[in-house]
XYZ file of C-alpha atoms in Angstrom:
589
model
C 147.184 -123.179 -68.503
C 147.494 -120.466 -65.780
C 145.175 -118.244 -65.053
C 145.881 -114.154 -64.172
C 144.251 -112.558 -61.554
C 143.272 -108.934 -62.234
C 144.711 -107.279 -58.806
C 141.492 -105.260 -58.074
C 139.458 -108.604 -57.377
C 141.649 -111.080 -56.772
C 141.460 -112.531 -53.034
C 144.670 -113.047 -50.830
C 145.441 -116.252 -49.822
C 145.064 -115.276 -46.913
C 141.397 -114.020 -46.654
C 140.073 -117.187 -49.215
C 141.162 -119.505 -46.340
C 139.104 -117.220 -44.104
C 142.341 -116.007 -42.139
C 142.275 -112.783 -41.089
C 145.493 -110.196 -43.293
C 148.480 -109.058 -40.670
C 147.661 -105.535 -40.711
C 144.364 -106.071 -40.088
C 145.237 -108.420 -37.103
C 147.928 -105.709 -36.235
C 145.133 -102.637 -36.121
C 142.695 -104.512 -34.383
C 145.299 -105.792 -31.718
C 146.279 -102.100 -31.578
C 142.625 -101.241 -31.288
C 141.740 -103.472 -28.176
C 145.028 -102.553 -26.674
C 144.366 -98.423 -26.207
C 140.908 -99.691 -24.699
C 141.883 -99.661 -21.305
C 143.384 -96.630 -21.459
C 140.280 -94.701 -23.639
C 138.022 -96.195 -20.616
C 140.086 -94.838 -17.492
C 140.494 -91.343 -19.756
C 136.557 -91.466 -20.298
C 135.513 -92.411 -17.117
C 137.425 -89.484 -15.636
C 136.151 -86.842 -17.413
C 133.639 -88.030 -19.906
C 131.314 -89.465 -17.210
C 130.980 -86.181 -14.744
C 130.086 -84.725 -17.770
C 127.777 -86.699 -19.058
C 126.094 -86.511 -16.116
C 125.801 -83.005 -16.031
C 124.098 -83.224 -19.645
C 121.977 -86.300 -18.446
C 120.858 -84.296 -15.342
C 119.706 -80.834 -18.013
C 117.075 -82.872 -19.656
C 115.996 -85.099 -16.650
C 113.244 -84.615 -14.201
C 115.721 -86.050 -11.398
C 119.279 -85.465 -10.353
C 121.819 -88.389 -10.420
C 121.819 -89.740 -6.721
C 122.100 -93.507 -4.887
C 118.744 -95.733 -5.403
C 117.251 -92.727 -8.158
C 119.247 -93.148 -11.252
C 116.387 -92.312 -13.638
C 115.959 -91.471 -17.392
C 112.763 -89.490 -17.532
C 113.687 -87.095 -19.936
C 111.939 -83.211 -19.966
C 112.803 -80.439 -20.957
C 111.438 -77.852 -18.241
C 114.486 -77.236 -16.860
C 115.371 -74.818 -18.895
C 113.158 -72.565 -18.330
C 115.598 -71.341 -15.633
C 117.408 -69.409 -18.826
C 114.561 -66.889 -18.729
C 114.774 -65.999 -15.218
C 116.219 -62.550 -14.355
C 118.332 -63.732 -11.931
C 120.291 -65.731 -14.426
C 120.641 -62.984 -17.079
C 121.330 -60.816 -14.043
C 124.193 -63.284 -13.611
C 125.119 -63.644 -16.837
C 125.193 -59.975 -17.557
C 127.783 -59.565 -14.262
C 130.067 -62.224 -15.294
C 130.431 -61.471 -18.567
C 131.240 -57.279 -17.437
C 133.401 -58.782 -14.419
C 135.627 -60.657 -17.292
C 135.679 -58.474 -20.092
C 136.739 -55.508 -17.519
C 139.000 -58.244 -15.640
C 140.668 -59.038 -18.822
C 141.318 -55.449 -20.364
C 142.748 -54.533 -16.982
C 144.908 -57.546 -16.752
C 146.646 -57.537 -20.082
C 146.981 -54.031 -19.214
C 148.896 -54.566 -16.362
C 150.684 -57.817 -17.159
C 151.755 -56.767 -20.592
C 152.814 -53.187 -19.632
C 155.330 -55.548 -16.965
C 155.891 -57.806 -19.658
C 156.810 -54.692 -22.179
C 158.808 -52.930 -19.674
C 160.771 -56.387 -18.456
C 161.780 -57.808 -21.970
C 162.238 -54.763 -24.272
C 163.286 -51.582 -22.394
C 166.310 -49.955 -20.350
C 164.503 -49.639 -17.037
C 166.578 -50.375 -14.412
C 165.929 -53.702 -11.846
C 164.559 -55.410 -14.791
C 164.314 -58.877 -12.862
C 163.033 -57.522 -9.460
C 160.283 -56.322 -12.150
C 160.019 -60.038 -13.414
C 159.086 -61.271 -10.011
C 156.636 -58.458 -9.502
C 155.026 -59.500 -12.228
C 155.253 -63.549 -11.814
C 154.993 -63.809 -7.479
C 151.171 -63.408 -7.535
C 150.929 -66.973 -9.173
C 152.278 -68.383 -5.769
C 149.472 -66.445 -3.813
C 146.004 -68.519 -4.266
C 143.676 -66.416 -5.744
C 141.028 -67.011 -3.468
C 143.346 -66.208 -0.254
C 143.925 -62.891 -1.997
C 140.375 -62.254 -2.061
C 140.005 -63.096 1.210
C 142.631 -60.837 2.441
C 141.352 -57.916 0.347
C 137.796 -58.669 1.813
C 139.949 -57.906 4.838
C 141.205 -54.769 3.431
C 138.240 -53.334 1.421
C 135.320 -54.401 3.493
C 133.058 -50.921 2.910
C 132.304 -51.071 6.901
C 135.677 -51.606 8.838
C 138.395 -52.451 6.072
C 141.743 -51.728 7.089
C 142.367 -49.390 3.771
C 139.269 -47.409 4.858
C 140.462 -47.226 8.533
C 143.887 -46.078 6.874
C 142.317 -42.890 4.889
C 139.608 -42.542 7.988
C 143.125 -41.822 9.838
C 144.702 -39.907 7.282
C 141.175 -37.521 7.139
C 140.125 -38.361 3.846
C 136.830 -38.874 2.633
C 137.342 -41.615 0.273
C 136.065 -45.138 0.569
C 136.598 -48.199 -0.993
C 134.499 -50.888 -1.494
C 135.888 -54.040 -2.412
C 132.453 -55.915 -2.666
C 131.374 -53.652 -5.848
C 131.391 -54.939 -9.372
C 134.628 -52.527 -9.823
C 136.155 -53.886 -6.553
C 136.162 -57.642 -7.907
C 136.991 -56.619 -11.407
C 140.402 -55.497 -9.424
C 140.754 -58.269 -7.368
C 140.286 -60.757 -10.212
C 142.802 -58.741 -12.915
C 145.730 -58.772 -10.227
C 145.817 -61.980 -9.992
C 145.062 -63.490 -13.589
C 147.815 -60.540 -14.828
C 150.711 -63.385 -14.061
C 149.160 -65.206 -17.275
C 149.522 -62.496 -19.259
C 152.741 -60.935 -17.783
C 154.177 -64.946 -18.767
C 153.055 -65.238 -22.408
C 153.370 -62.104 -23.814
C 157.216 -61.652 -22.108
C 157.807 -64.807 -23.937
C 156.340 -63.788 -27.212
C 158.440 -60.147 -26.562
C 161.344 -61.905 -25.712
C 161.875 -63.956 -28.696
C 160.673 -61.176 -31.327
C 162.925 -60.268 -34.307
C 164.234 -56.811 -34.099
C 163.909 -56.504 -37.934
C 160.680 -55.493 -38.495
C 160.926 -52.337 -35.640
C 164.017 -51.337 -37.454
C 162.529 -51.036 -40.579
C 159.679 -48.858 -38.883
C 162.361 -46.461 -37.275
C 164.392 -46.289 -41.013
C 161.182 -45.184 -42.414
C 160.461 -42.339 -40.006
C 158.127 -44.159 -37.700
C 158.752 -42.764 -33.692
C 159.296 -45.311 -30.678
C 156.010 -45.260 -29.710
C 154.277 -45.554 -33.292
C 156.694 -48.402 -33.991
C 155.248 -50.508 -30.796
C 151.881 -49.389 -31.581
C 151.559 -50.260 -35.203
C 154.729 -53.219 -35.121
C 155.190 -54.417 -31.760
C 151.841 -54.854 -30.170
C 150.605 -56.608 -33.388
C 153.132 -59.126 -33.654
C 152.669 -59.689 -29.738
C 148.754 -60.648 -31.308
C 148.801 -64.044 -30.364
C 150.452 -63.824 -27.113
C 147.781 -61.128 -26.441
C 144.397 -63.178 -27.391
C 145.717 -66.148 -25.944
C 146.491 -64.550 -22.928
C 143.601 -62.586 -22.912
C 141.315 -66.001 -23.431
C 142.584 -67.689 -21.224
C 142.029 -65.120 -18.261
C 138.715 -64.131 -19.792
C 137.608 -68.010 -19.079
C 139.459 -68.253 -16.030
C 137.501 -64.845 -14.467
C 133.748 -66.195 -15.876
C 134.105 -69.677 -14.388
C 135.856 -67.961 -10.651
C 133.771 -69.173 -8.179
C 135.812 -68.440 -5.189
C 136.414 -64.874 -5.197
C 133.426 -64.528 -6.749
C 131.680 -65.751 -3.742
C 134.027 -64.325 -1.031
C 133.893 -60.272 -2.767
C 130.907 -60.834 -5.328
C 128.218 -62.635 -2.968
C 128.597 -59.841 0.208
C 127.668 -57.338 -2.350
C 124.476 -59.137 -3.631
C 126.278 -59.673 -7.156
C 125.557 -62.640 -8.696
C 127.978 -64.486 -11.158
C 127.126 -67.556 -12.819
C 129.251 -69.701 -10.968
C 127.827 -68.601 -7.755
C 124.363 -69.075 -9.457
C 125.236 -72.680 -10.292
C 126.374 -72.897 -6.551
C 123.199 -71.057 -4.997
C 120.889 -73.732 -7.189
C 122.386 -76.832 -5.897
C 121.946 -75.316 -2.425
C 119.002 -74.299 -2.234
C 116.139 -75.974 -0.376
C 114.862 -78.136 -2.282
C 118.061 -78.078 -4.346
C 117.247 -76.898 -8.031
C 120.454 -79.555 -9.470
C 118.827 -80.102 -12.407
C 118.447 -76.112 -13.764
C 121.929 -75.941 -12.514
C 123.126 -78.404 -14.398
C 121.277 -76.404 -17.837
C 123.344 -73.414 -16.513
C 126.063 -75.471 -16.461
C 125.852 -76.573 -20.192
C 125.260 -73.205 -21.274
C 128.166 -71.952 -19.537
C 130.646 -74.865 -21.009
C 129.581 -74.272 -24.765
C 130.378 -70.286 -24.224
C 133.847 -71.735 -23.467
C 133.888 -73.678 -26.344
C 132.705 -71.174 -28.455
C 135.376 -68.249 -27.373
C 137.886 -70.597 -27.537
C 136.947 -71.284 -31.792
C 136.740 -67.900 -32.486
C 140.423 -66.992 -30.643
C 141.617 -70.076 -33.128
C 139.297 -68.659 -36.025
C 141.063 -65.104 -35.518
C 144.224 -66.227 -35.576
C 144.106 -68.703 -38.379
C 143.724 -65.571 -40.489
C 147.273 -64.191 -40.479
C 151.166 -65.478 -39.860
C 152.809 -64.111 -37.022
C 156.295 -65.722 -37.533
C 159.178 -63.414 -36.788
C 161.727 -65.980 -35.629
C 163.266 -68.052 -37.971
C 167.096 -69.920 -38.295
C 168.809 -66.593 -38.016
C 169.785 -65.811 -34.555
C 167.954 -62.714 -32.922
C 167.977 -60.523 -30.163
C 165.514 -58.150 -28.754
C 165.408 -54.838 -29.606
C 166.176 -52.484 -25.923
C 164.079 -49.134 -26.209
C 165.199 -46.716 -24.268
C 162.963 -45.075 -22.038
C 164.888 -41.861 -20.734
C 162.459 -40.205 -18.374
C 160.173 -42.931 -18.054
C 162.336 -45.589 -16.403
C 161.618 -44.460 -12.829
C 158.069 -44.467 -13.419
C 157.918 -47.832 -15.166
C 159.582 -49.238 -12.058
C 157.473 -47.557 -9.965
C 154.635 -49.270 -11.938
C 155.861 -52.738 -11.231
C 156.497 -51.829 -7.453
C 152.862 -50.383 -7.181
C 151.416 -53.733 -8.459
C 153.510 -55.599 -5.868
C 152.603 -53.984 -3.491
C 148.660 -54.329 -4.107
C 148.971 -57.869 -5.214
C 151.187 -59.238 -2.422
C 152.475 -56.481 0.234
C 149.201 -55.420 1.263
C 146.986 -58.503 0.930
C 149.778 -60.700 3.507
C 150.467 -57.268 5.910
C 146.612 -57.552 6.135
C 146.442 -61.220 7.033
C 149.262 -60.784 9.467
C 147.629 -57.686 11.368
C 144.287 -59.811 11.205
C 146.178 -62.773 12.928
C 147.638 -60.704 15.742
C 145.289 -57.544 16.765
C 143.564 -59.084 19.541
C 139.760 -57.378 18.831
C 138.559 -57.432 15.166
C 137.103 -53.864 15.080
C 139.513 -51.065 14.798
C 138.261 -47.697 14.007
C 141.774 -46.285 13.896
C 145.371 -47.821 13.542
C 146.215 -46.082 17.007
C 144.323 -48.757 18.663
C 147.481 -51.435 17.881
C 149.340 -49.026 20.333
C 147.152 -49.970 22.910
C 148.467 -52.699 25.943
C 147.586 -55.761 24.564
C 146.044 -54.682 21.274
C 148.620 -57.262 19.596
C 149.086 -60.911 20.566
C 151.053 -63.547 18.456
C 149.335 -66.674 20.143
C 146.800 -67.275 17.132
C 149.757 -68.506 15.396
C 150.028 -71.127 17.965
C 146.488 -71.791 18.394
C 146.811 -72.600 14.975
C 149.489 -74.766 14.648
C 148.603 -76.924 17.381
C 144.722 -77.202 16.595
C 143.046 -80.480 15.250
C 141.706 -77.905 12.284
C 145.372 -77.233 11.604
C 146.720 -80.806 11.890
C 144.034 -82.925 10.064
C 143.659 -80.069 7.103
C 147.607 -81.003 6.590
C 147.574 -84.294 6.712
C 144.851 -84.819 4.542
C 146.071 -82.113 1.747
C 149.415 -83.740 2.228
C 148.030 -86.962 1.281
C 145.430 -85.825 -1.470
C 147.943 -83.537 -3.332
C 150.689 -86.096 -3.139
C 148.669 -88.956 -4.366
C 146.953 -87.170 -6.855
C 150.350 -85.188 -8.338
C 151.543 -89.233 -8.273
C 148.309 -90.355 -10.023
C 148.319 -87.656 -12.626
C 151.833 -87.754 -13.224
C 151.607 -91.657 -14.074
C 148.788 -91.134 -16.037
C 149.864 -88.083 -17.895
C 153.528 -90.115 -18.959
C 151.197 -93.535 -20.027
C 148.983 -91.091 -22.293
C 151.867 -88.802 -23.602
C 153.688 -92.134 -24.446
C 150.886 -93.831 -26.247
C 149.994 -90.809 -27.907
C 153.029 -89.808 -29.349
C 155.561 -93.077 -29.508
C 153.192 -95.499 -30.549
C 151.097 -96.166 -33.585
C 147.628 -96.968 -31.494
C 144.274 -96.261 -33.585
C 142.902 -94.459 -30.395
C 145.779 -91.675 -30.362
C 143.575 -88.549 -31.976
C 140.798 -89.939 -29.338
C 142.873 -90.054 -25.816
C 144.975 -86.106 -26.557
C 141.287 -84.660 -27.433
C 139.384 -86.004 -24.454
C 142.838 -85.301 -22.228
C 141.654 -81.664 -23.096
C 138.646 -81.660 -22.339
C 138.715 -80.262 -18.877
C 139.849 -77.186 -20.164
C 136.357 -76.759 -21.365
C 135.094 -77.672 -18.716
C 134.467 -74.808 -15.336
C 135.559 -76.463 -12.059
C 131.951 -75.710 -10.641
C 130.409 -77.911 -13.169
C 132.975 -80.620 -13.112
C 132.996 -80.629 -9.443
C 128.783 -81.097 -10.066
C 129.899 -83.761 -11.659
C 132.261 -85.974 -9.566
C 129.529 -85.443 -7.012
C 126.822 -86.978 -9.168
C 129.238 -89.794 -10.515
C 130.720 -90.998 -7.433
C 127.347 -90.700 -5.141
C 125.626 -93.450 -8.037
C 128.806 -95.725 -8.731
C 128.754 -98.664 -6.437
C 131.996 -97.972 -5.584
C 132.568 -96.470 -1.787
C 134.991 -93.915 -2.557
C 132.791 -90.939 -1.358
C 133.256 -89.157 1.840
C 136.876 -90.759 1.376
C 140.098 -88.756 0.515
C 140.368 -90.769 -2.289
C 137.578 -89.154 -4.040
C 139.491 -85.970 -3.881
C 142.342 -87.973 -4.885
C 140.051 -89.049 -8.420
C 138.522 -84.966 -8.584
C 141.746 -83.347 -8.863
C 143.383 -85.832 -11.329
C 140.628 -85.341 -13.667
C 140.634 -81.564 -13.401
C 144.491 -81.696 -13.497
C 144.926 -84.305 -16.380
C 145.597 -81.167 -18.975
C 148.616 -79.709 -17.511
C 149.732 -83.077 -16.787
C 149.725 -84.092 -19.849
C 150.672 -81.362 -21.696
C 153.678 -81.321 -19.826
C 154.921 -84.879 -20.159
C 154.272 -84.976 -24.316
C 156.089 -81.894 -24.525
C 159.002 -83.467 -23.448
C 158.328 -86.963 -24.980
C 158.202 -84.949 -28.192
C 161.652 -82.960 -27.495
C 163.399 -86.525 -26.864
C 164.321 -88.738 -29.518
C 163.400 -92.163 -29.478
C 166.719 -93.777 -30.679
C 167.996 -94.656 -27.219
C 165.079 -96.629 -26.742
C 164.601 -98.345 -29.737
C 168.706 -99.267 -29.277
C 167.701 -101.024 -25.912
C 165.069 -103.019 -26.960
C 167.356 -104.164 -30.371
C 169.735 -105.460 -27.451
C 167.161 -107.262 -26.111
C 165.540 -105.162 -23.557
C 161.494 -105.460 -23.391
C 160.132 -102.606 -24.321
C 158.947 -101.505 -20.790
C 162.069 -102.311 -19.663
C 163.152 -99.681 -22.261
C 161.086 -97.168 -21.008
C 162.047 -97.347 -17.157
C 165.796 -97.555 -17.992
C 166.271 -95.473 -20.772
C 163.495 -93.218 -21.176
C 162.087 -92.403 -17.831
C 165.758 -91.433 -17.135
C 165.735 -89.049 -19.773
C 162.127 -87.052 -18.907
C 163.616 -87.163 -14.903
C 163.517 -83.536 -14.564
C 159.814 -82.793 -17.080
C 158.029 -85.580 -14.610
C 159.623 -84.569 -11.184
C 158.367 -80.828 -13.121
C 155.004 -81.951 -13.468
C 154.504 -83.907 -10.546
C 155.520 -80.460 -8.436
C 152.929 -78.495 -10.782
C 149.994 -81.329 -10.418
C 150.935 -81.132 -6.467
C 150.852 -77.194 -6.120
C 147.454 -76.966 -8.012
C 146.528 -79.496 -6.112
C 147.268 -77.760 -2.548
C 145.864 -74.237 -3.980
C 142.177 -76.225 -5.420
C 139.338 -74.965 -3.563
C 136.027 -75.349 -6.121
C 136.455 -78.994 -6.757
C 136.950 -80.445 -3.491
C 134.345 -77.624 -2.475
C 131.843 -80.321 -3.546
C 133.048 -83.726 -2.561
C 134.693 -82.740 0.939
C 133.234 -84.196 4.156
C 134.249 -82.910 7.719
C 136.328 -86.098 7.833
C 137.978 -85.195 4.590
C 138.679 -81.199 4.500
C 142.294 -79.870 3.209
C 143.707 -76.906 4.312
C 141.766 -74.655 1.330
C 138.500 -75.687 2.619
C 139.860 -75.267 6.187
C 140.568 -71.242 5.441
C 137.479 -70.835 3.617
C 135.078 -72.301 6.138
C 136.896 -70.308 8.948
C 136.939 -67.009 6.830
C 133.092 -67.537 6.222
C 132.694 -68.017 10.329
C 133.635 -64.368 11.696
C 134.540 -65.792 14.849
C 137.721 -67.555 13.930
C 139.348 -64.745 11.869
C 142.154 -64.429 13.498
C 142.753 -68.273 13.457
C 141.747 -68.087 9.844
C 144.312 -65.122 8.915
C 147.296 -67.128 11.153
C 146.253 -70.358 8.766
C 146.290 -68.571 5.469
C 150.089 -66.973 6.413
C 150.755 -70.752 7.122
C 149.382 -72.059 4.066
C 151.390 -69.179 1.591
C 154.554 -69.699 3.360
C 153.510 -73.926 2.467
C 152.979 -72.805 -1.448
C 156.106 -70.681 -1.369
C 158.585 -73.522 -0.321
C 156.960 -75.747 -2.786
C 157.531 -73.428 -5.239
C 160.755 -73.274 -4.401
C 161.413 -77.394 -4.704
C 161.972 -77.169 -8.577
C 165.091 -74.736 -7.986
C 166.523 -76.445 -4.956
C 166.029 -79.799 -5.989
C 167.789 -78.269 -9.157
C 170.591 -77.049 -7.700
C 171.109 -80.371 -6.076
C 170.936 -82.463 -9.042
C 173.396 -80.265 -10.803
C 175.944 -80.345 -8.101
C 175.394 -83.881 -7.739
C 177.018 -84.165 -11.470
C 179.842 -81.753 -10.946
C-alpha cells in the first residue's frame, strides 16, 4: 500500500536524514564567502564612522589606553551655542549663493558650448572644464594672494589705475566667488551632457506653435535640463558646505566661521572639545543625507526622457549679436578661474619683497628674482613632499583600484547574498564630509593595535576609503557595459574562473581600470582635508607642504614657486589618459 505525501508537509529526503538541501548549502557557502570582503568594506568606512557616532554620546574621545563607553548626552549642548548657528547660518548662505552662482556660470558655458552658433565652441569647452585640474584650495590660496583687503595684487592694480574700489576676498561674498568658480566645472560637465544628448523635438514643437527662442529654452529647454540641473546643483551645494580648505584659507582671515572650520577649531582647541565636534559632525552628515532624499524625492515625481531609439541631434540656436559676448563670457571666467589665480602665484614666486604698493616697483633693479624656483626644487620640503605623495597616491590609486574591480565584480557578476550590502556601504563616503571622516581615521587608527599611524600607510588606508566611490563606480560601470560570454567561454574550456578573469576579462576593462587608477591617483595628489588629520612631519605630501608654507608668511615665495610646481604635476597627469591613449591606439595600427 503506498502512501502520498501532500507536498506542503512532506520532508525531503534530504532534510529527514538531517542533511542540509543544496541551495541552502549553496547560499550559505555564498554567504560566508562575501564575508571577507563585507569586513574590509566595513572596516574602511563603517568603523571611522562609528566612531564619530560613539564619540557624540561619550564622555571621552576614542584614543590609545582610553577606549571607554560612558555614554552622556551633554555634548550636545554645543548645538545651542551661537557660534555654531553662527556657523551654520554662514555655510548654509556660502552654499546656497555658491550654488546659484555656479550653475549660473557653468550652465550658461554648458548652454552656449552644446546648443548655440558661437564661434570657438571647444576653446569654450576647456574654459569651462580646466578649473577641475586647478585644486581648489591652491585657487584659494592664490586669490588670498590677489584679494587680500590690505596689499592684494587686484587692489594694488586699481590703487594704480586711481580707482577707489576694493576688493575683499575674505568677505562672505568674496568666498561665495571663490567657491562657485571652481565647483562650476560640475555643473558645466553634467548639464553639457544632458544638453548634448536632448531631442530637438520638443523645441520644435514650441517654435511651430509661436513660442520665441528664448521662451522655448525657458519653458522647454531648461526644464528638461531638470535633472542635470539639481544633480549638479546637489552635488556642489554638498561639496561647498563640507569645504574646509578654502573655507579656512578666505573664510577664517575674515572671522567667518563655517561648520567645517568649526569642527576643525573644536578638535583644536585646548583642551580639545572632540567629542561636541564629533555631534557637529553627525548633524552635518544627516543634512547630507537628507538633501540628497529630497533631490531623489523631486525627481521621482516626473519623466524626463527625451532620447529614445531614434537617432537625434541637437538643436543649434543661433545667437546673431550675442555670439561675441557669449565668448567673451567664457574668456572672462578663464581668466578669473585660471589666468589670474597662476599670474598671481608666479609674480608671488619671483618679486623679491612681498609688499608692493604699486606694480612700478617690479621695474625696480632686482625687484624680480627667479631663484625661489630653485630653492624649491632642491629643498628637503620639496623632495620629501614628492616622494611621499608619489608613494601615497600611487599605492592608494593601486589599492582602490584593486578593491574597486573585486567589489564591482562581486557585485554585479556573481550571485553573493551580500551584493545589495557591499554597493550601499561602497557609497557611503559620499555622505560622509572629509572633515568628519578624516575625525575618524584619526580616532580608528590611534586605538587599533595596529602601528600604521604616523606611517604613510595610514594615508595610504584614508584616501582609499574616501576614494572607494569613484573607484567603484567606475569599474561596475564598465563591468556592466561588458558582457560576460567571453568569460564564461574560458572557464567551459577549462580555465578557473580567476584565471578567466585575468585573461579574459581584465583585458577587456584595460582602459576603465588604467581610467580609474589615474582618477583615484589625481584625487589622491589634490587631497588636502583627509591627510590634514593623520599627517606627521615625517609623513607630509606636497598639499600639506603648500598649505603649511602658505599659512607661514615667511616662505611665500617658496610656497607660490611650490604651488606652480605642483599644477604643472596635476596638469601632466591629467594629460596621461590622452597620451597613454594615443599610444595604445597606435600600438594597434
Amino acid at each position: 500500500m503506498s502512501t502520498v505525501l501532500d507536498p506542503a508537509t512532506e520532508t525531503p529526503p534530504t532534510e529527514a536524514a538531517g542533511g542540509t538541501p543544496p541551495a541552502r548549502r549553496a547560499r550559505s557557502k555564498g554567504r560566508f564567502a562575501s564575508l571577507p570582503l563585507v569586513l574590509v568594506v566595513a572596516f574602511l568606512v563603517l568603523v571611522p564612522a562609528g566612531f564619530i557616532l560613539l564619540a557624540s554620546v561619550s564622555s571621552d574621545v576614542p584614543r590609545p589606553g582610553n577606549f571607554s563607553f560612558s555614554l552622556t548626552l551633554r555634548n550636545f549642548k554645543v548645538l545651542a551655542e551661537g557660534g555654531l548657528l553662527g556657523a551654520a547660518g554662514n555655510s548654509v548662505l556660502m552654499a546656497a549663493g555658491a550654488t546659484v552662482l555656479a550653475l549660473l556660470i557653468g550652465g550658461s558655458l554648458a548652454f552656449i558650448c552644446a546648443r548655440t552658433d558661437t564661434p570657438l565652441r571647444r576653446l569654450v569647452f576647456l574654459s569651462g572644464m580646466m578649473p577641475l585640474f586647478l585644486p581648489s584650495y591652491v585657487g584659494a590660496l592664490s586669490w588670498a594672494v590677489l584679494g587680500s583687503p590690505g596689499s592684494g595684487l587686484l587692489n594694488v592694480a586699481l590703487h594704480d589705475l586711481g580707482l577707489g574700489v576694493r576688493v575683499d576676498v575674505y568677505s562672505l561674498p568674496g568666498v561665495t566667488m571663490v567657491m562657485a568658480m571652481y565647483y562650476a566645472p560640475y555643473a558645466f560637465l553634467l548639464i553639457h551632457g544632458a544638453m548634448s544628448l536632448m531631442n530637438p523635438d520638443l523645441e520644435d514643437a514650441a517654435g511651430v506653435h509661436g513660442g520665441s527662442t528664448w521662451r522655448t529654452i525657458r519653458s522647454v529647454t531648461v526644464p528638461l535640463a531638470l535633472p542635470a540641473i539639481l544633480g549638479s546643483g546637489l552635488l556642489i551645494f554638498i561639496h561647498v558646505l563640507e569645504n574646509f580648505p578654502v573655507a579656512q584659507v578666505l573664510a577664517t582671515p575674515g572671522q567667518i566661521d563655517t561648520l567645517p572650520t568649526f569642527i576643525y577649531r573644536l578638535i583644536n582647541t585646548t583642551p580639545s572639545r572632540g567629542n561636541e565636534a564629533a555631534v557637529v559632525s553627525v548633524v552635518l552628515v544627516a543634512a547630507v543625507v537628507v538633501m540628497t532624499l529630497v533631490q531623489r524625492r523631486i525627481l521621482a515625481r516626473r519623466s524626463y526622457t527625451t532620447v529614445s531609439g531614434k537617432g537625434v541631434k541637437a538643436r543649434v540656436l543661433p545667437l546673431g549679436s550675442l555670439r561675441l559676448p557669449a565668448l567673451a563670457l567664457a574668456f572672462a571666467y578663464f581668466m578669473m578661474s585660471m589666468v589670474l589665480p597662476l599670474s598671481a602665484l608666479l609674480l608671488t614666486a619671483v618679486r623679491t619683497s612681498p609688499y608692493m604698493q604699486s606694480f612700478s616697483a617690479l621695474g625696480r633693479p632686482g625687484a624680480v628674482d627667479f631663484s625661489s624656483f630653485a630653492q624649491a626644487l632642491s629643498s628637503d620640503v620639496f623632495a620629501k613632499a614628492t616622494a611621499n605623495s608619489v608613494i601615497v597616491a600611487v599605492a592608494a590609486a593601486l589599492a582602490g583600484t584593486a578593491l574597486a574591480f573585486i567589489l564591482g565584480y562581486t557585485v554585479y557578476r556573481t550571485k553573493l547574498s551580500a551584493r545589495g550590502t557591499l554597493e550601499a556601504i561602497s557609497m557611503v563616503p559620499l555622505a560622509i564630509p572629509a572633515v568628519v571622516l578624516g575625525i575618524g581615521l584619526l580616532w580608528t587608527w590611534l586605538v587599533m593595535p595596529v602601528p600604521v599611524y604616523g606611517t604613510l600607510w595610514v594615508l595610504v588606508i584614508g584616501f582609499v576609503a574616501i576614494q572607494l566611490p569613484q573607484g567603484f563606480r567606475g569599474i561596475a560601470a564598465a563591468i556592466q557595459a561588458t558582457d560576460r560570454d567571453l568569460e564564461d567561454s574560458a572557464v567551459l574550456l577549462g580555465a578557473r574562473r580567476i584565471r578567466a578573469i585575468s585573461a579574459v576579462t581584465v583585458p577587456l576593462l584595460r582602459v576603465s581600470i588604467s581610467s580609474t587608477f589615474l582618477l583615484l591617483m589625481m584625487l589622491s595628489m589634490r587631497e588636502i582635508t583627509v591627510p590634514l588629520f593623520l599627517y606627521t612631519n615625517d609623513t607630509r605630501i606636497l598639499s600639506i607642504a603648500i598649505y603649511d608654507q602658505f599659512e607661514n608668511g615667511g616662505a611665500l615665495r617658496s610656497a607660490a614657486a611650490l604651488a606652480l610646481m605642483y599644477c604643472l604635476l596635476m596638469f601632466v597627469l591629467s594629460l596621461l589618459p590622452r597620451l597613454l591613449g594615443a599610444r595604445g591606439s597606435a600600438g594597434r595600427l
